[in-house]
Coordinates of C-alpha atoms in Angstrom, one line a residue:
X1 CA 111.0 101.4 111.0
X2 CA 107.3 101.7 111.5
X3 CA 105.8 104.1 114.0
X4 CA 102.8 102.7 116.0
X5 CA 100.2 105.4 116.7
X6 CA 98.1 104.5 119.8
X7 CA 94.5 105.3 119.5
X8 CA 92.9 107.1 122.5
X9 CA 91.0 104.9 124.9
X10 CA 87.8 105.9 126.9
X11 CA 88.6 107.4 130.3
X12 CA 87.1 109.4 133.2
X13 CA 89.7 111.7 134.9
X14 CA 89.1 114.0 137.8
X15 CA 90.3 117.6 137.8
X16 CA 92.3 119.1 140.7
X17 CA 92.0 122.9 140.9
X18 CA 95.7 123.6 141.4
X19 CA 95.8 126.0 138.5
X20 CA 92.6 127.9 139.7
X21 CA 94.7 129.9 142.2
X22 CA 96.3 131.8 139.3
X23 CA 92.9 132.6 137.9
X24 CA 91.7 133.9 141.3
X25 CA 94.9 136.0 141.6
X26 CA 94.2 137.6 138.2
X27 CA 90.6 138.5 139.3
X28 CA 92.0 140.1 142.5
X29 CA 94.4 142.2 140.4
X30 CA 93.7 145.9 141.2
X31 CA 94.2 146.9 137.6
X32 CA 91.0 145.0 136.6
X33 CA 87.9 147.1 136.6
X34 CA 84.5 146.1 138.0
X35 CA 83.2 145.4 134.5
X36 CA 86.0 143.0 133.8
X37 CA 85.5 141.3 137.1
X38 CA 81.8 140.7 136.3
X39 CA 82.6 139.3 132.9
X40 CA 85.4 137.1 134.3
X41 CA 83.1 135.6 136.9
X42 CA 80.4 134.9 134.3
X43 CA 82.8 133.0 132.1
X44 CA 84.5 131.0 134.9
X45 CA 82.7 127.8 134.0
X46 CA 83.6 128.3 130.3
X47 CA 87.2 129.0 131.1
X48 CA 87.4 125.9 133.3
X49 CA 85.8 123.7 130.7
X50 CA 88.1 125.1 127.9
X51 CA 91.1 124.6 130.2
X52 CA 90.1 120.9 130.6
X53 CA 90.1 120.4 126.9
X54 CA 93.5 122.0 126.4
X55 CA 96.8 120.1 126.4
X56 CA 97.9 121.8 129.6
X57 CA 95.1 120.1 131.5
X58 CA 96.9 116.8 131.5
X59 CA 99.0 118.1 134.4
X60 CA 95.8 118.5 136.6
X61 CA 93.8 115.4 135.5
X62 CA 94.2 112.2 137.5
X63 CA 92.3 109.0 137.9
X64 CA 90.3 108.8 141.1
X65 CA 92.7 106.2 142.7
X66 CA 95.5 108.8 142.8
X67 CA 93.6 111.7 144.4
X68 CA 93.1 112.6 148.1
X69 CA 90.6 114.7 149.9
X70 CA 91.4 117.4 152.5
X71 CA 88.7 117.6 155.2
X72 CA 89.9 121.1 156.3
X73 CA 90.1 122.7 152.8
X74 CA 87.1 120.7 151.5
X75 CA 89.1 120.2 148.2
X76 CA 90.4 117.4 146.1
X77 CA 94.2 117.1 146.4
X78 CA 96.5 115.6 143.7
X79 CA 100.1 114.4 144.1
X80 CA 101.3 117.9 143.1
X81 CA 99.6 119.8 145.9
X82 CA 100.5 117.4 148.8
X83 CA 103.9 117.3 150.6
X84 CA 105.6 114.1 151.5
X85 CA 107.2 113.5 154.9
X86 CA 109.3 110.5 155.9
X87 CA 107.9 108.5 158.7
X88 CA 110.5 105.7 159.1
X89 CA 113.3 103.9 157.4
X90 CA 113.4 100.1 157.1
X91 CA 115.0 97.3 155.1
X92 CA 112.6 95.8 152.6
X93 CA 114.3 92.4 153.0
X94 CA 114.5 91.8 156.7
X95 CA 112.0 94.5 157.7
X96 CA 114.4 95.9 160.3
X97 CA 113.6 99.5 161.3
X98 CA 116.7 101.7 161.0
X99 CA 117.0 104.8 163.3
X100 CA 117.1 108.1 161.4
X101 CA 120.5 109.0 163.0
X102 CA 122.1 105.8 161.5
X103 CA 120.8 106.2 158.0
X104 CA 123.6 108.6 156.9
X105 CA 126.4 106.7 158.5
X106 CA 125.2 103.4 156.9
X107 CA 124.9 105.2 153.5
X108 CA 121.2 104.5 153.2
X109 CA 121.8 100.7 153.1
X110 CA 120.9 97.8 155.4
X111 CA 123.6 97.1 158.1
X112 CA 122.6 93.4 158.5
X113 CA 123.2 90.4 156.2
X114 CA 121.0 91.7 153.4
X115 CA 122.8 91.7 150.0
X116 CA 121.7 92.2 146.4
X117 CA 122.9 89.9 143.6
X118 CA 125.0 91.9 141.1
X119 CA 123.6 89.8 138.2
X120 CA 119.9 89.5 138.7
X121 CA 119.3 91.9 141.7
X122 CA 117.7 89.2 143.9
X123 CA 118.5 88.6 147.5
X124 CA 121.7 86.6 148.3
X125 CA 122.0 83.9 150.9
X126 CA 125.0 83.1 153.2
X127 CA 126.4 79.7 152.4
X128 CA 129.3 77.8 153.9
X129 CA 132.0 76.4 151.7
X130 CA 132.1 73.1 153.5
X131 CA 128.5 71.9 153.2
X132 CA 127.9 68.3 154.0
X133 CA 125.0 66.1 153.3
X134 CA 124.3 65.5 157.0
X135 CA 124.1 68.4 159.4
X136 CA 126.4 68.0 162.4
X137 CA 127.5 70.2 165.2
X138 CA 131.1 70.0 164.1
X139 CA 130.4 71.5 160.7
X140 CA 128.2 74.3 162.1
X141 CA 131.1 76.6 162.8
X142 CA 133.3 75.8 159.8
X143 CA 134.2 78.4 157.2
X144 CA 134.8 80.1 155.0
X145 CA 131.5 81.5 153.9
X146 CA 130.3 83.1 150.7
X147 CA 127.2 84.7 149.2
X148 CA 125.1 82.7 146.8
X149 CA 122.0 83.5 144.6
X150 CA 119.3 80.9 144.4
X151 CA 117.9 82.4 141.2
X152 CA 120.9 82.8 138.8
X153 CA 123.3 80.6 140.7
X154 CA 125.9 83.3 141.1
X155 CA 128.2 83.1 144.1
X156 CA 130.8 85.5 145.5
X157 CA 133.6 82.8 145.0
X158 CA 133.6 83.8 141.4
X159 CA 135.2 87.1 142.3
X160 CA 137.3 85.7 145.2
X161 CA 135.1 87.2 147.9
X162 CA 134.8 85.0 151.0
X163 CA 134.1 85.7 154.7
X164 CA 135.5 84.1 157.8
X165 CA 132.3 84.6 159.9
X166 CA 128.6 84.3 158.8
X167 CA 127.7 87.4 160.9
X168 CA 128.5 91.1 160.4
X169 CA 129.0 90.6 156.7
X170 CA 127.8 94.2 156.0
X171 CA 130.5 95.6 158.2
X172 CA 133.1 93.6 156.4
X173 CA 131.9 94.6 153.0
X174 CA 131.7 98.2 154.0
X175 CA 135.3 98.1 155.1
X176 CA 136.3 96.8 151.7
X177 CA 134.3 99.6 150.0
X178 CA 135.9 102.2 152.1
X179 CA 139.4 100.8 151.3
X180 CA 138.9 101.5 147.6
X181 CA 141.1 104.3 146.2
X182 CA 138.1 106.2 144.9
X183 CA 136.5 106.2 148.4
X184 CA 139.6 107.4 150.1
X185 CA 140.1 110.2 147.6
X186 CA 136.5 111.4 148.1
X187 CA 137.0 111.4 151.9
X188 CA 140.2 113.4 151.5
X189 CA 138.5 115.9 149.1
X190 CA 135.6 116.3 151.5
X191 CA 137.9 117.0 154.5
X192 CA 139.7 119.7 152.5
X193 CA 136.6 121.6 151.7
X194 CA 135.2 121.2 155.2
X195 CA 138.2 123.2 156.4
X196 CA 137.5 125.9 153.9
X197 CA 133.8 126.1 155.0
X198 CA 134.8 126.4 158.7
X199 CA 137.2 129.2 157.9
X200 CA 134.7 131.2 155.9
X201 CA 131.6 130.4 157.9
X202 CA 129.8 133.5 159.3
X203 CA 130.3 134.3 163.0
X204 CA 127.9 132.6 165.4
X205 CA 125.2 134.5 167.3
X206 CA 126.1 135.4 170.9
X207 CA 124.7 133.3 173.7
X208 CA 122.9 136.4 175.1
X209 CA 120.9 136.8 171.9
X210 CA 117.7 137.4 173.8
X211 CA 119.3 139.9 176.2
X212 CA 119.2 142.8 173.8
X213 CA 116.7 145.5 175.1
X214 CA 115.9 146.7 171.6
X215 CA 116.4 146.0 167.9
X216 CA 118.7 149.0 167.6
X217 CA 121.1 147.5 170.1
X218 CA 121.1 144.3 168.2
X219 CA 121.7 146.0 164.9
X220 CA 124.6 148.0 166.4
X221 CA 126.2 144.9 167.7
X222 CA 125.8 142.9 164.5
X223 CA 127.0 145.8 162.3
X224 CA 130.2 146.2 164.3
X225 CA 130.8 142.5 164.4
X226 CA 130.5 142.1 160.7
X227 CA 132.6 145.1 160.0
X228 CA 135.3 143.8 162.3
X229 CA 135.3 140.3 160.7
X230 CA 135.1 141.6 157.1
X231 CA 138.7 142.8 157.3
X232 CA 139.9 139.3 158.0
X233 CA 137.6 137.4 155.6
X234 CA 139.4 138.5 152.5
X235 CA 142.7 137.4 153.9
X236 CA 141.2 134.0 154.9
X237 CA 139.9 133.5 151.4
X238 CA 143.3 134.2 149.9
X239 CA 144.9 131.8 152.3
X240 CA 143.0 128.7 150.8
X241 CA 145.5 126.4 149.4
X242 CA 145.0 124.4 146.2
X243 CA 143.8 120.9 146.5
X244 CA 146.4 118.2 146.1
X245 CA 145.2 114.6 145.6
X246 CA 146.3 112.1 148.2
X247 CA 146.9 109.4 145.7
X248 CA 147.0 109.0 141.9
X249 CA 144.3 106.7 140.6
X250 CA 145.5 104.9 137.5
X251 CA 143.5 105.5 134.3
X252 CA 142.4 102.2 132.9
X253 CA 140.4 103.6 130.0
X254 CA 143.1 102.7 127.5
X255 CA 143.3 99.1 128.8
X256 CA 139.5 98.8 128.9
X257 CA 139.3 100.1 125.3
X258 CA 141.8 97.5 124.1
X259 CA 140.0 94.7 125.9
X260 CA 136.7 95.8 124.4
X261 CA 138.2 95.9 120.9
X262 CA 139.6 92.4 121.2
X263 CA 136.4 91.0 122.7
X264 CA 135.0 87.9 121.0
X265 CA 132.0 87.3 123.2
X266 CA 129.6 89.6 125.0
X267 CA 129.0 87.2 127.8
X268 CA 131.6 88.9 130.0
X269 CA 130.2 92.4 129.6
X270 CA 127.9 93.8 132.3
X271 CA 124.6 95.3 131.4
X272 CA 123.5 98.9 132.1
X273 CA 121.3 97.8 135.0
X274 CA 124.2 95.9 136.5
X275 CA 126.5 98.9 136.2
X276 CA 124.1 101.3 137.8
X277 CA 123.9 99.2 141.0
X278 CA 127.7 99.8 141.4
X279 CA 127.8 103.5 140.8
X280 CA 131.2 104.4 142.2
X281 CA 133.1 102.6 139.4
X282 CA 130.5 101.1 137.0
X283 CA 132.6 98.2 135.8
X284 CA 132.1 97.1 132.2
X285 CA 133.6 93.7 133.0
X286 CA 131.3 91.2 134.6
X287 CA 134.1 89.8 136.7
X288 CA 134.4 93.1 138.6
X289 CA 130.8 93.5 139.7
X290 CA 130.3 93.1 143.5
X291 CA 127.3 92.4 145.7
X292 CA 125.7 95.5 147.2
X293 CA 123.9 96.0 150.4
X294 CA 120.2 96.4 149.9
X295 CA 118.9 100.0 149.8
X296 CA 116.6 101.1 152.6
X297 CA 113.0 101.8 152.0
X298 CA 110.8 104.5 153.6
X299 CA 107.3 105.0 154.7
X300 CA 105.9 108.4 153.8
X301 CA 103.0 110.5 155.1
X302 CA 101.3 113.1 152.9
X303 CA 100.2 116.5 154.1
X304 CA 98.1 119.2 152.4
X305 CA 100.3 122.1 151.4
X306 CA 97.6 124.7 152.1
X307 CA 96.3 123.9 155.6
X308 CA 99.1 121.4 156.6
X309 CA 96.4 118.8 157.4
X310 CA 97.6 115.2 157.3
X311 CA 96.0 113.2 154.5
X312 CA 97.9 109.9 154.6
X313 CA 99.8 108.5 157.6
X314 CA 100.9 104.8 157.7
X315 CA 101.8 102.8 160.8
X316 CA 105.4 103.3 161.7
X317 CA 106.3 99.6 162.1
X318 CA 107.7 98.1 159.0
X319 CA 105.6 94.9 159.3
X320 CA 102.3 96.9 159.5
X321 CA 100.3 97.6 156.3
X322 CA 97.5 99.6 157.9
X323 CA 97.1 103.4 158.0
X324 CA 96.4 105.6 160.9
X325 CA 95.0 108.3 158.6
X326 CA 93.8 107.6 155.1
X327 CA 91.8 110.4 153.4
X328 CA 91.6 109.2 149.8
X329 CA 89.1 110.8 147.4
X330 CA 87.3 107.5 146.6
X331 CA 85.9 107.5 150.1
X332 CA 84.4 111.0 149.7
X333 CA 83.3 111.6 146.1
X334 CA 81.3 109.3 143.7
X335 CA 83.1 107.0 141.4
X336 CA 82.3 107.5 137.7
X337 CA 82.8 104.8 135.2
X338 CA 81.9 104.3 131.5
X339 CA 79.6 101.4 130.4
X340 CA 79.1 100.5 126.8
X341 CA 75.6 99.8 125.7
X342 CA 74.9 96.5 123.8
X343 CA 73.9 96.8 120.2
X344 CA 75.1 100.3 119.9
X345 CA 77.5 101.9 117.4
X346 CA 81.1 101.9 118.7
X347 CA 83.4 103.6 118.0
X348 CA 81.7 106.9 117.4
X349 CA 80.8 108.1 114.0
X350 CA 80.5 111.6 112.8
X351 CA 76.9 112.8 112.6
X352 CA 75.5 109.6 114.1
X353 CA 73.9 109.8 117.5
X354 CA 75.3 107.4 120.0
X355 CA 74.4 106.5 123.6
X356 CA 76.5 105.4 126.5
X357 CA 76.1 104.9 130.2
X358 CA 77.7 106.8 133.1
X359 CA 77.7 104.8 136.3
X360 CA 77.9 106.7 139.6
X361 CA 78.8 104.7 142.7
X362 CA 78.1 106.3 146.1
X363 CA 80.8 105.6 148.8
X364 CA 78.9 107.4 151.6
X365 CA 76.5 106.0 154.2
X366 CA 73.8 108.6 153.1
X367 CA 71.7 108.9 150.0
X368 CA 73.3 111.2 147.5
X369 CA 71.6 113.7 145.2
X370 CA 73.7 114.4 142.1
X371 CA 73.3 117.2 139.5
X372 CA 75.2 117.1 136.2
X373 CA 76.0 119.9 133.8
X374 CA 78.0 120.4 130.6
X375 CA 79.2 124.0 130.1
X376 CA 78.4 125.9 127.0
X377 CA 81.8 127.0 125.6
X378 CA 81.4 130.2 123.6
X379 CA 83.1 130.7 120.3
X380 CA 85.5 133.6 119.8
X381 CA 84.4 137.0 118.6
X382 CA 84.1 137.5 114.9
X383 CA 83.1 133.9 114.3
X384 CA 86.6 132.4 114.5
X385 CA 86.9 128.8 115.7
X386 CA 88.4 127.8 119.0
X387 CA 90.5 124.6 119.3
X388 CA 89.5 124.0 122.9
X389 CA 85.8 123.2 122.4
X390 CA 83.7 120.1 122.4
X391 CA 83.7 118.4 119.0
X392 CA 80.0 117.7 119.0
X393 CA 76.8 117.8 121.0
X394 CA 76.4 116.2 124.4
X395 CA 72.9 115.6 126.0
X396 CA 72.5 114.3 129.5
X397 CA 69.1 112.5 129.6
X398 CA 68.9 112.6 133.4
X399 CA 70.8 115.6 134.8
X400 CA 69.2 115.2 138.3
X401 CA 69.1 111.8 140.0
X402 CA 69.7 110.1 143.4
X403 CA 72.1 107.4 144.4
X404 CA 71.4 105.0 147.3
X405 CA 73.5 104.9 150.4
X406 CA 76.4 102.5 150.8
X407 CA 75.9 99.5 153.1
X408 CA 78.4 96.7 153.9
X409 CA 75.7 94.1 153.7
X410 CA 75.0 94.6 150.1
X411 CA 78.0 92.5 149.2
X412 CA 76.6 89.5 151.1
X413 CA 72.8 89.9 150.9
X414 CA 71.3 91.5 147.8
X415 CA 67.8 90.2 148.6
X416 CA 67.2 93.0 151.1
X417 CA 67.4 95.6 148.4
X418 CA 64.9 96.0 145.5
X419 CA 65.9 94.8 142.1
X420 CA 67.2 97.4 139.7
X421 CA 65.7 98.0 136.3
X422 CA 67.9 97.8 133.4
X423 CA 67.6 98.5 129.7
X424 CA 69.0 95.5 127.8
X425 CA 69.6 97.6 124.7
X426 CA 66.8 96.1 122.6
X427 CA 64.4 98.9 123.6
X428 CA 64.7 102.6 122.7
X429 CA 65.7 105.1 125.3
X430 CA 62.2 106.5 125.3
X431 CA 61.2 103.4 127.4
X432 CA 62.8 105.1 130.3
X433 CA 61.8 108.8 130.0
X434 CA 63.7 109.8 133.1
X435 CA 67.0 108.7 131.5
X436 CA 68.0 106.3 134.3
X437 CA 69.4 103.1 132.8
X438 CA 69.9 101.2 136.0
X439 CA 69.4 102.0 139.7
X440 CA 70.3 99.5 142.4
X441 CA 72.0 99.4 145.8
X442 CA 74.5 102.3 146.0
X443 CA 75.0 103.0 142.3
X444 CA 72.9 104.6 139.5
X445 CA 73.5 104.5 135.8
X446 CA 72.2 107.2 133.5
X447 CA 72.1 107.6 129.7
X448 CA 74.1 110.2 127.8
X449 CA 73.7 110.9 124.1
X450 CA 76.5 112.3 122.0
X451 CA 76.6 113.5 118.4
X452 CA 80.1 114.0 117.1
X453 CA 80.5 116.7 114.3
X454 CA 84.2 116.2 113.5
X455 CA 86.7 113.3 113.5
X456 CA 89.3 112.9 116.3
X457 CA 89.2 112.2 119.9
X458 CA 85.8 113.0 121.5
X459 CA 85.9 114.3 125.1
X460 CA 83.8 116.7 127.1
X461 CA 84.0 118.3 130.5
X462 CA 81.4 117.4 133.1
X463 CA 80.5 119.4 136.3
X464 CA 79.3 117.1 139.1
X465 CA 77.5 118.6 142.1
X466 CA 76.3 116.3 144.8
X467 CA 74.6 116.9 148.2
X468 CA 73.5 114.7 151.0
X469 CA 72.1 114.9 154.6
X470 CA 74.8 114.1 157.1
X471 CA 73.6 112.0 160.1
X472 CA 75.3 112.3 163.5
X473 CA 77.0 108.9 163.2
X474 CA 80.6 108.3 164.3
X475 CA 81.0 105.8 161.4
X476 CA 80.3 108.6 158.9
X477 CA 83.4 108.9 156.8
X478 CA 82.1 112.0 154.9
X479 CA 82.2 114.3 157.9
X480 CA 84.7 116.6 156.2
X481 CA 82.7 117.8 153.2
X482 CA 81.8 121.4 152.5
X483 CA 79.0 122.9 154.6
X484 CA 76.2 124.2 152.4
X485 CA 76.3 127.7 153.9
X486 CA 79.9 128.0 152.5
X487 CA 78.7 127.9 148.9
X488 CA 75.8 129.4 146.8
X489 CA 73.4 127.2 145.1
X490 CA 70.4 127.9 142.9
X491 CA 67.4 125.8 143.4
X492 CA 64.5 125.6 141.0
X493 CA 61.0 126.1 142.3
X494 CA 59.7 123.2 140.4
X495 CA 61.5 120.4 142.2
X496 CA 59.9 117.3 143.5
X497 CA 58.7 116.9 147.0
X498 CA 61.3 114.3 147.7
X499 CA 64.2 116.6 147.1
X500 CA 66.4 117.8 149.9
X501 CA 65.9 121.2 151.5
X502 CA 69.1 123.2 151.3
X503 CA 68.3 125.3 154.3
X504 CA 69.0 122.4 156.6
X505 CA 72.2 122.7 158.6
X506 CA 73.0 119.1 158.1
X507 CA 72.9 119.3 154.3
X508 CA 76.4 119.2 152.8
X509 CA 77.3 119.9 149.2
X510 CA 80.4 119.6 147.0
X511 CA 81.2 120.2 143.4
X512 CA 84.1 119.0 141.2
X513 CA 85.0 118.8 137.5
X514 CA 85.9 115.8 135.5
X515 CA 86.9 115.0 131.9
X516 CA 85.1 112.2 130.0
X517 CA 86.9 110.7 127.0
X518 CA 85.0 108.5 124.6
X519 CA 87.8 107.4 122.3
X520 CA 88.3 108.2 118.6
X521 CA 85.6 109.3 116.2
X522 CA 85.5 107.9 112.7

C-alpha cells in the first residue's frame, strides 16, 4: 500500500485575531512589570507573525470567502467567533415553512407527502397501483397507492407498504413508526423517568416573588422552605421503583448472524448509508429498509459574539434566496490573489531569486491606499534557531501603492478607464522601478521577490494596512470601518503630495494579517 503525499499548493489565507485576546489578557496581568509590558508591546508584531507560521495558526486562518466583518467591533469575524441562530424551519423538497412549535412533535421531519428513497435517498412519488394508459375520472380515485422512485425504480410494494389514500401519507407512516416495539418501549421509559423528575424537582418560586421588601426576607423564606422540603426529598428518592420493561423485544442477533453466514450474494445487504437513514433499527437486510420522511432544513442568522451585532440574516421565507443583512468580509477588505509571472522559475528553488505578483482588488467605492509590511522575526537568544520563522528573504518592491475605486460600469465599459500597464515577463523588473506590475480599474498588481534558503514549504506573513476617504454616500458599503482616531499610525514626512492626510475626520483605516503560501521549495 502506497501513501500519497500531497504537495502544498499556493494560497492566501486571512487571519482572524480570535487568539489575540489571550495575549492581551497576559499583558494585563498584574504580575507583569512595566519593563515586561514594554518588551511585550515591542514584539507584538513578531509574536503575531511567528504565530501565523506555527501549526496552531491553521485554526485561525481562513479564505476570504468564509469570513465576515463586524461594523461595530471593526474586526474580521471567522466561523469560530460568530453565533448561529435559527430563523425558520422548512422542508427542502416542498419548501413548506414549519412552525417552531410543530418541529418537535413532527420529529424534525416534513409532515406532508415528502419521502426519501431508502435505496438512493432521492425523493419518492405517489403512484396509484391501477394506472391506465388513458386518464379518466373513474380511475382518479382508485387505489391502493404506493411510493415509487424515478431514479432507482424502487417502490414500496417490494416491502408490502401500500396506502388507501394519496393524502396524509406522512401521518399514516408516522403511526406505523410509533407502533413499533422499540418506539413503544422508548415512550414507556421516558414516561417513567418523567415521573421521577417531577417528584425530585425543586419547589417552584412563590407567586409573590416580587413582594419581598428586602433580600433578607427572601433568604429567610427560601432557607426555611428548602429546610422543610429536604426532610422529604430523601424519602422520595428512596421510593423510586425500578424500571420494568412493558414488553420484551426478541433478540434477533443470532438469527441475523446465521443468515449472514449462509449468505451467497451481497445484493440483499444494505449499505452503511442506507442503514444510517433508519437509525432506530438499522436493518442489515435490504428487504427491511423503509422510506423515511424528509428531514427539515433551517435558515440561520449569524451574530457577533462580542457585540451581539447581526452579521448575516436571510429572508425568512423558504422560497427567498436574498439576505436582509449580509456583512461579508469581501465587501470590506481587499481581495488578495497570487499571479504567476511568465518565463519565471517555478516551483521555487533554494538560493534562486524568484518573482511573483500579488493582485489587490478594491471592493469599495473609494480609492484605497495600501501599505504592506513583512515583520522581522527575531531569532532566539544565544543563536539558537527557531522553527517558526520565514525560510528565506522576502522583498516587496512596492510597499506603498493605491488601488482605484470600484464601479459597476467597469464590467460593461472598459473604454472609460485608462489602459493598464503590464510587464509581459520579457523585461526585467527594473523597467518598472515603482514595483507596480499592473494597475487598472479597481485592482493593482505589485511585484514581490523571494529568495528561499532552505527546502520545504515557503510561506510568509503579511501585514496589510489600507485607508480611504469615506464620502457621505448612502450607497457606501464600507461605512463600518475603523475611524482613524481609534488607532495610531506613523506617517513619514517624505510622502508624496497626492497622499491622504490622516488628520481628516473622514479618513478611515484598517489593518489585518494574512499568510501567503508559495508552495514547495526544491
